[in-house]
Tab-separated table of C-alpha atoms and ligand atoms in Angstrom:
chain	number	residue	atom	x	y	z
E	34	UNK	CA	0.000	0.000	0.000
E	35	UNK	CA	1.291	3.384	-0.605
E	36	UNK	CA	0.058	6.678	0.801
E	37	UNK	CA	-1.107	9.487	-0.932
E	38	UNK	CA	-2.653	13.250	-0.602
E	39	UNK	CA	-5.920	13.618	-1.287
E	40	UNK	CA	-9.003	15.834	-0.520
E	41	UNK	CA	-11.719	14.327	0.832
E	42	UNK	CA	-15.109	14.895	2.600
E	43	UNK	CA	-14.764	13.687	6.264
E	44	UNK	CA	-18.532	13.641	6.714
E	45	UNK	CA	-21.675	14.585	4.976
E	46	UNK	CA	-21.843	18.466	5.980
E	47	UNK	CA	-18.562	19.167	6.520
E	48	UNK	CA	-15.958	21.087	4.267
E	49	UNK	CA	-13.509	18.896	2.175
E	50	UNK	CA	-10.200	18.834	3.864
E	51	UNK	CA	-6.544	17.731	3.252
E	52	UNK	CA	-5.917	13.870	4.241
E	53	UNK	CA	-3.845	11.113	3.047
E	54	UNK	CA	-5.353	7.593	1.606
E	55	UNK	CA	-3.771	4.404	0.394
E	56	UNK	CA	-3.742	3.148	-2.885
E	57	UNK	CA	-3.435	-0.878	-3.329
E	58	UNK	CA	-0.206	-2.137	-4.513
E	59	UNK	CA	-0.028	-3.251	-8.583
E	60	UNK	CA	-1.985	-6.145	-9.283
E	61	UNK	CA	-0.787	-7.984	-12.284
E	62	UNK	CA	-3.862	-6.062	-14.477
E	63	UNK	CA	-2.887	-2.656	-12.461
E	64	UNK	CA	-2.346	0.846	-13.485
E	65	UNK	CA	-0.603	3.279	-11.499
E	66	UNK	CA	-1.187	6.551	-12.799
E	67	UNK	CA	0.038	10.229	-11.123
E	68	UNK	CA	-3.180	12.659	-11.349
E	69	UNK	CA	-2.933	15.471	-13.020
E	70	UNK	CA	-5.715	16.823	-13.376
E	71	UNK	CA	-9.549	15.960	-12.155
E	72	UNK	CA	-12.474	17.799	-12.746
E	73	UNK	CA	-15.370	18.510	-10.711
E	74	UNK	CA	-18.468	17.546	-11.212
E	75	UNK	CA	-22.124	18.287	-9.524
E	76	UNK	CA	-22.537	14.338	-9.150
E	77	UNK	CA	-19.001	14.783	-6.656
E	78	UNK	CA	-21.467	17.561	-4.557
E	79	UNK	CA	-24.685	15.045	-4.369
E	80	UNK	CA	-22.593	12.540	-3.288
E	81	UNK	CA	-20.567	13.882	-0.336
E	82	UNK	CA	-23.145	15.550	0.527
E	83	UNK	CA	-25.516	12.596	0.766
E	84	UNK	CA	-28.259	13.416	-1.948
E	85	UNK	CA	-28.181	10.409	-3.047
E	86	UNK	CA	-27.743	8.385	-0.112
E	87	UNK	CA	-25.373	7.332	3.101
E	88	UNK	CA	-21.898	7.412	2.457
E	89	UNK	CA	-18.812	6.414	4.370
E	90	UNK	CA	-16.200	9.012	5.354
E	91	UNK	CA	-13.731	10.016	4.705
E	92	UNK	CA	-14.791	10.337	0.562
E	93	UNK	CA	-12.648	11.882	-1.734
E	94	UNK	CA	-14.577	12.222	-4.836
E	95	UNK	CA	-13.434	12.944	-8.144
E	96	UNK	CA	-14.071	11.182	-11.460
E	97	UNK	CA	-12.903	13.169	-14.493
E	98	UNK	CA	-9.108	12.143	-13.980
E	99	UNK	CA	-6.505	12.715	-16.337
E	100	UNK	CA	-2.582	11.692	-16.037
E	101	UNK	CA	0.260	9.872	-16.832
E	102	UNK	CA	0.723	6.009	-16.144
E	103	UNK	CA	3.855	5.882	-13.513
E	104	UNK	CA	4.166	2.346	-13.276
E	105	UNK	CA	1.848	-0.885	-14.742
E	106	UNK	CA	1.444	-4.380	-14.038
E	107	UNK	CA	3.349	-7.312	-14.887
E	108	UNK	CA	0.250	-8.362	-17.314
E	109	UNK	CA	-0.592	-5.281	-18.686
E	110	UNK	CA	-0.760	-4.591	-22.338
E	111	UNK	CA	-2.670	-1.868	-23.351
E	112	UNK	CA	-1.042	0.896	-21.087
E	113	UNK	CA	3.251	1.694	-20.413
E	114	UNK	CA	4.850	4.109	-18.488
E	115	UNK	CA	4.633	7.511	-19.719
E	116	UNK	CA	1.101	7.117	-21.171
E	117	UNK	CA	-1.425	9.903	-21.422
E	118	UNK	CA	-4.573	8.418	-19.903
E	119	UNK	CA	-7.826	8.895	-18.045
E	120	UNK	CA	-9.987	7.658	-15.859
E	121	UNK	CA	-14.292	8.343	-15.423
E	122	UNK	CA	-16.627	7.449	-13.588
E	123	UNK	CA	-15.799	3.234	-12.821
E	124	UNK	CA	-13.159	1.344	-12.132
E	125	UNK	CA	-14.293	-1.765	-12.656
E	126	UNK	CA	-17.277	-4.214	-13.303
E	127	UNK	CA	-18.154	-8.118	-13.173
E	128	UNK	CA	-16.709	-8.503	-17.013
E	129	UNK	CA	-19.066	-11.333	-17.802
E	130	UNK	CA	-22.721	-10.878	-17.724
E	131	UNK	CA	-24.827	-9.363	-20.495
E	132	UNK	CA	-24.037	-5.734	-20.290
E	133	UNK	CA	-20.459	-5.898	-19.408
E	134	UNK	CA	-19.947	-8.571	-22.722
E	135	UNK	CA	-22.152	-5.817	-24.643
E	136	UNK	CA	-19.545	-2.992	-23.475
E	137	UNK	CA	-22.093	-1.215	-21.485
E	138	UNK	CA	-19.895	-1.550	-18.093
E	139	UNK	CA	-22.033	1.396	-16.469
E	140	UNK	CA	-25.449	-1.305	-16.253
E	141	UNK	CA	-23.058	-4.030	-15.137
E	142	UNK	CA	-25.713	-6.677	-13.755
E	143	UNK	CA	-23.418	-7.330	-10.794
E	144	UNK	CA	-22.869	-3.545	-10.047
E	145	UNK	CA	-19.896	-1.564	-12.319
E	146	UNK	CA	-17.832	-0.420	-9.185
E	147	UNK	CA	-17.620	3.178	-9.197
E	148	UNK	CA	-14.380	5.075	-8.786
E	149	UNK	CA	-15.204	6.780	-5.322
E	150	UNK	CA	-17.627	5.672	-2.399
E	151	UNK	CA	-18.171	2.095	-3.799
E	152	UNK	CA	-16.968	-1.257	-2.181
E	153	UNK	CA	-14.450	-2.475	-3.967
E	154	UNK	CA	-13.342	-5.937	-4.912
E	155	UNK	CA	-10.816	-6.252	-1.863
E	156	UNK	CA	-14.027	-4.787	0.063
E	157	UNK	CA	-12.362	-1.293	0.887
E	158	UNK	CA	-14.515	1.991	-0.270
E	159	UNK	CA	-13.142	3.513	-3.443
E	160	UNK	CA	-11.508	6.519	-3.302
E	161	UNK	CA	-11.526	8.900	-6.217
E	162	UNK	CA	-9.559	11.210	-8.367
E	163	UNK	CA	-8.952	14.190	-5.885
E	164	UNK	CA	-5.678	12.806	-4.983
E	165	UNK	CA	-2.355	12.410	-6.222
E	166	UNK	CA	-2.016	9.270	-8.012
E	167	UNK	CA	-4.863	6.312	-8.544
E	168	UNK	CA	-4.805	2.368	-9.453
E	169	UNK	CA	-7.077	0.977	-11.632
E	170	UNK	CA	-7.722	-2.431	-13.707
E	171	UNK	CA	-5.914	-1.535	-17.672
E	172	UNK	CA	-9.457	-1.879	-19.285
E	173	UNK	CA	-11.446	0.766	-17.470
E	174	UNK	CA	-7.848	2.757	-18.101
E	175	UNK	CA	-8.389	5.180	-21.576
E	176	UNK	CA	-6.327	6.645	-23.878
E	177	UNK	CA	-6.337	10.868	-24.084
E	178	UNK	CA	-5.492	11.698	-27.701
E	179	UNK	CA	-2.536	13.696	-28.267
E	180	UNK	CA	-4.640	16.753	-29.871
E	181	UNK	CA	-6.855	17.008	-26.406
E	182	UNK	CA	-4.938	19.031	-23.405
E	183	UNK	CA	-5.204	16.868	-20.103
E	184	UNK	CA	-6.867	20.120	-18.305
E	185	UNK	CA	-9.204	20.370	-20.719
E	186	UNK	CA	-9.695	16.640	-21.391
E	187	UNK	CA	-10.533	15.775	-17.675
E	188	UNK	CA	-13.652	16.770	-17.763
E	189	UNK	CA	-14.887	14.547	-20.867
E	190	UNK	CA	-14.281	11.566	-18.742
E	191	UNK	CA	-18.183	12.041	-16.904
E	192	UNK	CA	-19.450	15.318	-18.723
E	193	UNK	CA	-18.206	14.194	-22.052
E	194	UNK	CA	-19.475	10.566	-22.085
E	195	UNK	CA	-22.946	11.493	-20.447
E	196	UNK	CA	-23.872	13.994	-22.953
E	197	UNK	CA	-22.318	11.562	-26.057
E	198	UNK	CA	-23.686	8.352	-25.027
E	199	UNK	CA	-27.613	9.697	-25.223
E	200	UNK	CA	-27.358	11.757	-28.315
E	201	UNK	CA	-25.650	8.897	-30.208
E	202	UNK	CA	-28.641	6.378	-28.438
E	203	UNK	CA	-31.204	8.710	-29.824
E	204	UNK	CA	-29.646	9.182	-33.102
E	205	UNK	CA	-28.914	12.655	-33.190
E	206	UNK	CA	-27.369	13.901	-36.449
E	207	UNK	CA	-27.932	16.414	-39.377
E	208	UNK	CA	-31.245	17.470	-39.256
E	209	UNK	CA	-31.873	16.934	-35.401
E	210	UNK	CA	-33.330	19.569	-33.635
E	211	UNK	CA	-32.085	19.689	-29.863
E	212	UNK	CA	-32.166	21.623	-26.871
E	213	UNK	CA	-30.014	21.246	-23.930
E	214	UNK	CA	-31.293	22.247	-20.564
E	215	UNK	CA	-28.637	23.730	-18.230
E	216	UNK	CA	-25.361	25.433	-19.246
E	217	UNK	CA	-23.578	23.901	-16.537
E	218	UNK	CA	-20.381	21.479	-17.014
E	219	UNK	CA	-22.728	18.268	-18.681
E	220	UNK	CA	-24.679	20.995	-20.793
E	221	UNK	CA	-21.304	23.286	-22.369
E	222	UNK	CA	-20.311	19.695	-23.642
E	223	UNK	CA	-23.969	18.562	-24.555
E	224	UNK	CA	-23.800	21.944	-26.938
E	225	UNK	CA	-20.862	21.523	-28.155
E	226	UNK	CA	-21.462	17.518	-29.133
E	227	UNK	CA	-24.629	17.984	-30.703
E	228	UNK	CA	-23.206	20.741	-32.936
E	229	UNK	CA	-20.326	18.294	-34.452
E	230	UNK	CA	-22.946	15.853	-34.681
E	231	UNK	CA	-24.580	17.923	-37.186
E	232	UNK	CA	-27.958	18.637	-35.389
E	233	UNK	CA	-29.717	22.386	-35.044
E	234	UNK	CA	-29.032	23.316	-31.118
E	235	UNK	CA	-30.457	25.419	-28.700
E	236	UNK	CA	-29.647	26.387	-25.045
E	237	UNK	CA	-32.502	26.539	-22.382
E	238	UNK	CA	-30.779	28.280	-19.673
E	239	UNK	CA	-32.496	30.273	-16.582
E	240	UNK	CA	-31.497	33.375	-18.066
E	241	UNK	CA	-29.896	34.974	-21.276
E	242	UNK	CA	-26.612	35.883	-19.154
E	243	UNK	CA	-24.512	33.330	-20.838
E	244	UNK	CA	-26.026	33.672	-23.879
E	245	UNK	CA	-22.352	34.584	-25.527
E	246	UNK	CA	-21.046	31.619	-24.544
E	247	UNK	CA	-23.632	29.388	-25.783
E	248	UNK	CA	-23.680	30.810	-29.208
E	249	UNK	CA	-19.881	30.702	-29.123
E	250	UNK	CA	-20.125	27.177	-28.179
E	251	UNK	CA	-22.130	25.796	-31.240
E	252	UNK	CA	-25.941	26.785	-30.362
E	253	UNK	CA	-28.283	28.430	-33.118
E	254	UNK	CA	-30.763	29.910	-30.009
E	255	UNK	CA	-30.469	30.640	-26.948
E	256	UNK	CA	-33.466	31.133	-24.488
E	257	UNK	CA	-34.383	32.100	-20.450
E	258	UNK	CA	-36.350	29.255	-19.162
E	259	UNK	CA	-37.769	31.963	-16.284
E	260	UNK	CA	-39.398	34.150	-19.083
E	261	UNK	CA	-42.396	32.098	-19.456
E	262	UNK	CA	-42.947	33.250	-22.851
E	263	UNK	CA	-40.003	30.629	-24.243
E	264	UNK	CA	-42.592	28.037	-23.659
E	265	UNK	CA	-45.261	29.147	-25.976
E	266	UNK	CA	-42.452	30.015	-28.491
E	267	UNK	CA	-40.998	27.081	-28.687
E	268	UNK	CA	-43.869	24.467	-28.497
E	269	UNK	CA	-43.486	21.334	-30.187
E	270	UNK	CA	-39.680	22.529	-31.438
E	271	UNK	CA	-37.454	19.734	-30.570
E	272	UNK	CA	-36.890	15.856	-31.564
E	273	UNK	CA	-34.449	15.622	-28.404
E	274	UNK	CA	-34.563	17.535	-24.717
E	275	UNK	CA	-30.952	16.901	-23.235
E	276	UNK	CA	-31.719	17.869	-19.469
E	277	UNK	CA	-28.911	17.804	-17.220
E	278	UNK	CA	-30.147	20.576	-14.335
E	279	UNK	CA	-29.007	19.263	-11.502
E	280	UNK	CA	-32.232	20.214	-9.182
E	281	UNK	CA	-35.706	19.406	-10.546
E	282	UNK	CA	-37.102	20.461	-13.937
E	283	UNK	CA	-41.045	21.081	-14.511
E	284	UNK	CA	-41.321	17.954	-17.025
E	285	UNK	CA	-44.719	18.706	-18.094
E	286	UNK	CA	-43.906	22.026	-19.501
E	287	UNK	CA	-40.531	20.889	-21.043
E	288	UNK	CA	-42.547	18.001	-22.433
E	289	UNK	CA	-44.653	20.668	-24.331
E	290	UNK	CA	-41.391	21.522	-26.221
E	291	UNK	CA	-41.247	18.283	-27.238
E	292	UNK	CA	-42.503	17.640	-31.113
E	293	UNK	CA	-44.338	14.539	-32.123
E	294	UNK	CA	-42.392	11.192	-31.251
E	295	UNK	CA	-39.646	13.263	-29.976
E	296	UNK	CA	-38.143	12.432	-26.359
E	297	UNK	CA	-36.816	14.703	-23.479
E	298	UNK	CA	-33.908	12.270	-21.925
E	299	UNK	CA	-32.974	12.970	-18.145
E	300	UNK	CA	-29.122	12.948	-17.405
E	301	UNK	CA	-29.105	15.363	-14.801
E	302	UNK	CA	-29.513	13.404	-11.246
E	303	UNK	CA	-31.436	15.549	-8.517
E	304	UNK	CA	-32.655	13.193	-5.658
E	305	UNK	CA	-36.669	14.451	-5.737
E	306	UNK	CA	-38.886	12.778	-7.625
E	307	UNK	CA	-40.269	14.677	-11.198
E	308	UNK	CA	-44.085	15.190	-12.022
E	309	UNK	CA	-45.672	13.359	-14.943
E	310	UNK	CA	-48.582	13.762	-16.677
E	311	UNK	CA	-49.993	10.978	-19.050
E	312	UNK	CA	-51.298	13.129	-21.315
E	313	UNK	CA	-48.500	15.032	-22.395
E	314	UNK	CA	-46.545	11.836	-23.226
E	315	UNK	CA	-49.360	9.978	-24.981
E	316	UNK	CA	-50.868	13.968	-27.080
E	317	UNK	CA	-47.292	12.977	-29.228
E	318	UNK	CA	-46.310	9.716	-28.598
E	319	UNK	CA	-43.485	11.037	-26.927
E	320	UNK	CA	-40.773	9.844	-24.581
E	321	UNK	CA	-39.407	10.315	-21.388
E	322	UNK	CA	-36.010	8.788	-20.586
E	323	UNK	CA	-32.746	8.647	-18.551
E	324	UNK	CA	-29.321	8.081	-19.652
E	325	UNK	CA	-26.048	7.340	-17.407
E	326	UNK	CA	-22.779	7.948	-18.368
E	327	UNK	CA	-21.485	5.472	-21.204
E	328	UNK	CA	-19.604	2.463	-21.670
E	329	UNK	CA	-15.866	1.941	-21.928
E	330	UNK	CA	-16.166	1.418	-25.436
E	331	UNK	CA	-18.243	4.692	-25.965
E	332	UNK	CA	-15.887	6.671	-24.010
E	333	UNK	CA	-13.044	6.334	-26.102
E	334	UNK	CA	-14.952	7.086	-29.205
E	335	UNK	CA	-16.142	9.992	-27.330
E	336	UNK	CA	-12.324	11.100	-26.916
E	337	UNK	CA	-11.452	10.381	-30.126
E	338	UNK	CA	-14.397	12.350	-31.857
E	339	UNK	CA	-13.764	14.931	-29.376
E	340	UNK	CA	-10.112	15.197	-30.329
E	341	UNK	CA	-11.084	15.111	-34.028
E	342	UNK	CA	-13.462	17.512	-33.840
E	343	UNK	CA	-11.449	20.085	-31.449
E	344	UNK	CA	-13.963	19.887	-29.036
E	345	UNK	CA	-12.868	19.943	-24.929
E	346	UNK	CA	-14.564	21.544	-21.852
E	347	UNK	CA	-14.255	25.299	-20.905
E	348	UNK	CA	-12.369	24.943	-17.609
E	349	UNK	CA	-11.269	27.549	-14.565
E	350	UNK	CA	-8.161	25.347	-13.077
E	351	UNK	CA	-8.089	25.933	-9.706
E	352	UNK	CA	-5.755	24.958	-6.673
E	353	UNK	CA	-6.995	22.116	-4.263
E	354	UNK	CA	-7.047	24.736	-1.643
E	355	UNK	CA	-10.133	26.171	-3.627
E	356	UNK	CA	-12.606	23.158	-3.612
E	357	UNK	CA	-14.982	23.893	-1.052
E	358	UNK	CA	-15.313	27.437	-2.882
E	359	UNK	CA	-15.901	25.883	-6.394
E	360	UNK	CA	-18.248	23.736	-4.597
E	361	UNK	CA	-20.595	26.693	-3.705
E	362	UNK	CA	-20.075	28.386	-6.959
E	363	UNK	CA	-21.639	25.366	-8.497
E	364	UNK	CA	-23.846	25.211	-6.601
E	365	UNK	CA	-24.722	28.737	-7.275
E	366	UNK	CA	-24.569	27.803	-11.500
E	367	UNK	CA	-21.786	30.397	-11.529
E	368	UNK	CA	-19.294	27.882	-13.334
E	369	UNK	CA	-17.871	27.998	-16.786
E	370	UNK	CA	-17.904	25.668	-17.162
E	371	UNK	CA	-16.515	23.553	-15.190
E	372	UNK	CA	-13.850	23.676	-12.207
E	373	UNK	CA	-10.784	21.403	-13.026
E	374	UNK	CA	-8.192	20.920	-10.153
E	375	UNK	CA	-4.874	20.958	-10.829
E	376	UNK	CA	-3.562	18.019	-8.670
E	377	UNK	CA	0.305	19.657	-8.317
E	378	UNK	CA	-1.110	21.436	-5.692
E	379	UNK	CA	-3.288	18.747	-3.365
E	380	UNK	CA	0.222	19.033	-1.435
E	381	UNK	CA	0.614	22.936	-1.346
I	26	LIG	P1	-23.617	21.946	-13.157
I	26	LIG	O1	-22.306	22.258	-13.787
I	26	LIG	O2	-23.959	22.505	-11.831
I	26	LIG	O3	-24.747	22.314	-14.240
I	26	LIG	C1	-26.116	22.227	-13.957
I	26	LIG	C2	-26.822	23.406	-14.625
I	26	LIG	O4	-28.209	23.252	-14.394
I	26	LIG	C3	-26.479	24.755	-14.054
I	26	LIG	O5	-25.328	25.315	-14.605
I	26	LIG	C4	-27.713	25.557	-14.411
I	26	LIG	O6	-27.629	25.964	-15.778
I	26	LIG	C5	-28.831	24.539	-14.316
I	26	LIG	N1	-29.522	24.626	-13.023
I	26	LIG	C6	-29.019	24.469	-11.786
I	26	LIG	N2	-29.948	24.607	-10.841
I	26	LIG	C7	-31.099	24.870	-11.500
I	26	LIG	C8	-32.434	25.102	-11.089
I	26	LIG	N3	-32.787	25.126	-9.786
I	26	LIG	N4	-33.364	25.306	-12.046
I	26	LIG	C9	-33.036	25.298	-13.355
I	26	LIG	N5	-31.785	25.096	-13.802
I	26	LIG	C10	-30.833	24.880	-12.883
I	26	LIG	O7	-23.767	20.371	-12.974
I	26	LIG	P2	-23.209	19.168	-13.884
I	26	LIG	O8	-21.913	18.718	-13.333
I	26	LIG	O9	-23.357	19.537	-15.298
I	26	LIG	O10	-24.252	18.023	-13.513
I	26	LIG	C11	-25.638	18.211	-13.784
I	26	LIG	C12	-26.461	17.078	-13.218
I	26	LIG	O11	-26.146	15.873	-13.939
I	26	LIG	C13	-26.185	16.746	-11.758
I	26	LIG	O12	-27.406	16.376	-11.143
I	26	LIG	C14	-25.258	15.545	-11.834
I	26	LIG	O13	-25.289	14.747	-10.694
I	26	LIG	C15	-25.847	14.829	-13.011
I	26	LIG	N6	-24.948	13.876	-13.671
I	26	LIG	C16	-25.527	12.758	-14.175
I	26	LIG	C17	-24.752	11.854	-14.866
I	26	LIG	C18	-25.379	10.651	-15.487
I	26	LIG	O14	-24.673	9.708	-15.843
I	26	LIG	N7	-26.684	10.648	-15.692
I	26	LIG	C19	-23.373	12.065	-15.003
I	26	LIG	C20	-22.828	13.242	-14.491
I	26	LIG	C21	-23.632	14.149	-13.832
I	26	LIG	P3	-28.129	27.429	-16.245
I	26	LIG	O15	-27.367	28.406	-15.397
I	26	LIG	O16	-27.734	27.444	-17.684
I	26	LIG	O17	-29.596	27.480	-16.052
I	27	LIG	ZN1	-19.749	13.199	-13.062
């Protein structure tokens, strides 16, 4: 076991603070890899802050990780020393049953492990990537193109794949007409994936102040979901809703921006429950759905397109020292677009 610096939560309500953890000595499949760079995402807030359930502390979250491999197995082939890879949301998963042998790791039927707060094989809790350096099994290891930054790239590794992984499920392409709800860190990505696929986008944000931004991103429109008047505008406009607001949405008036047969798919994860009315899903045959995160497969074609298509997140680096603050700004929606720690200073 080796120690490490890492940030982490030491119970549900209190401030993340400086700690060390240990990271498992190199199984023959291991990757050692020294963190460069993990983003933060809203999912890393609902967890240590027990939104979605009881946790056990100390958690250091963290699962956009990017880095270079330091050291690898004795069986390893995929990954050497010096690699540029990353790391998202699971570290590991059964392998074998249905899902796992279809590459969707993230529905593993014997539960994908998840990179922080999940018991692990060796029955220890997962730590994530708000530390110094990580160890994870070679195939849930991915490869960062050599055109993507690591800053930049961290951030694909959960906002990337969860905004890919639905708009390739529900086809979107040339001729698709999509909105994405919230121009948080899943949303500036959603935007700016939808664009290179081809589709017509538009932003649905609380208000026009980062309208800018959107435009700049790849939307064609850009409208204030608090002026009430964007709903009767924009009735029956869209083949695809891409929500990703991290609090609840009104469905059934989002659902009335919905055309016939289209579908508004949920990828943003607040813990309250969201009102449905029949009516508005059977008046156009349309569809409500969820979507979480992507496979291992999909995530490296979501690198690669993103790399080929000069796409990567809009990111404020900040200092481990700054967490907690970049916590309430997100809280707040004041990010842009997403907070990205640089992990040369967890020891500062
Ligand atoms: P984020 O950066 O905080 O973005 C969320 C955006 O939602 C905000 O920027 C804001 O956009 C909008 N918003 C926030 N509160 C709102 C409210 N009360 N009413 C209306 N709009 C509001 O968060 P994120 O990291 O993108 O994550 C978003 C959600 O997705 C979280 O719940 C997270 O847990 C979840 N998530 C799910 C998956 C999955 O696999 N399904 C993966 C990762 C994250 P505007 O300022 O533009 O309105
Ligand atoms: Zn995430």
């Amino acid at each position: 076991m080796t120690s490490v610096t890492a940030y982490a939560a030491p119970s549900e309500a209190a401030p993340l603070e400086k700690t060390t953890i240990e990271r498992r000595d190199l199984g023959p499949h291991d990757v050692l890899i020294d963190v460069a760079f993990a983003g933060i995402c809203h999912s890393d807030i609902h967890t240590v802050r027990g939104d979605w359930g009881p946790q056990q502390y100390p958690l250091a979250p963290g699962h956009e990780i990017t880095g270079t491999v330091a050291a690898v197995g004795s069986e390893v082939t995929r990954h050497a020393v010096g690699d540029r890879v990353g790391v998202g949301c699971m570290v590991n998963s059964c392998g074998e049953c249905r899902q796992c042998r279809r590459g969707e790791e993230q529905f593993c039927e014997n539960g994908a492990t998840m990179t922080y707060g999940a018991v692990d094989r060796d029955g220890t809790i997962t730590q994530g990537g708000y530390s110094q350096q990580v160890v994870v099994t070679e195939s849930f290891v991915l490869r960062i193109p050599d055109a993507l930054a690591l800053d930049v790239a961290a951030p694909l590794l959960c906002a990337g794949i969860t905004t890919y992984s639905p708009l390739r499920h529900w086809k979107v392409g040339e001729g698709s007409r999509v909105a994405v709800v919230g121009l948080g860190g899943l949303g500036h990505m959603g935007v700016q994936i939808a664009h290179a696929l081809g589709a017509e986008v538009t932003v649905l944000s609380q208000t026009l102040g980062k309208k800018d931004d959107g435009l700049r991103l790849g939307a064609d429109h850009y409208y204030a979901t608090r002026d009430e008047e964007t709903f009767r505008t924009l009735r029956k406009s869209f083949d695809v809703i891409l929500n990703t607001v991290s609090a609840p949405i009104d469905l059934r008036a989002y659902l009335g921006l919905v055309d016939i047969d289209g579908a508004i798919v949920c990828v943003g994860a607040p813990p309250e429950p969201l009102a449905l009315t029949v009516g508005s899903l059977i008046g156009g045959r349309r569809s409500v759905a969820g979507s979480n995160i992507g496979g291992i497969r999909e995530t490296q074609e979501m690198l690669d397109f993103c790399a080929e298509h000069g796409i990567a997140a809009e990111i404020e680096v900040i200092p481990a020292s700054d967490i907690n603050e970049a916590y309430e700004r997100v809280l707040a929606s004041d990010v842009r677009y997403r907070f990205v720690i640089d992990a040369s200073t967890l020891d500062a």
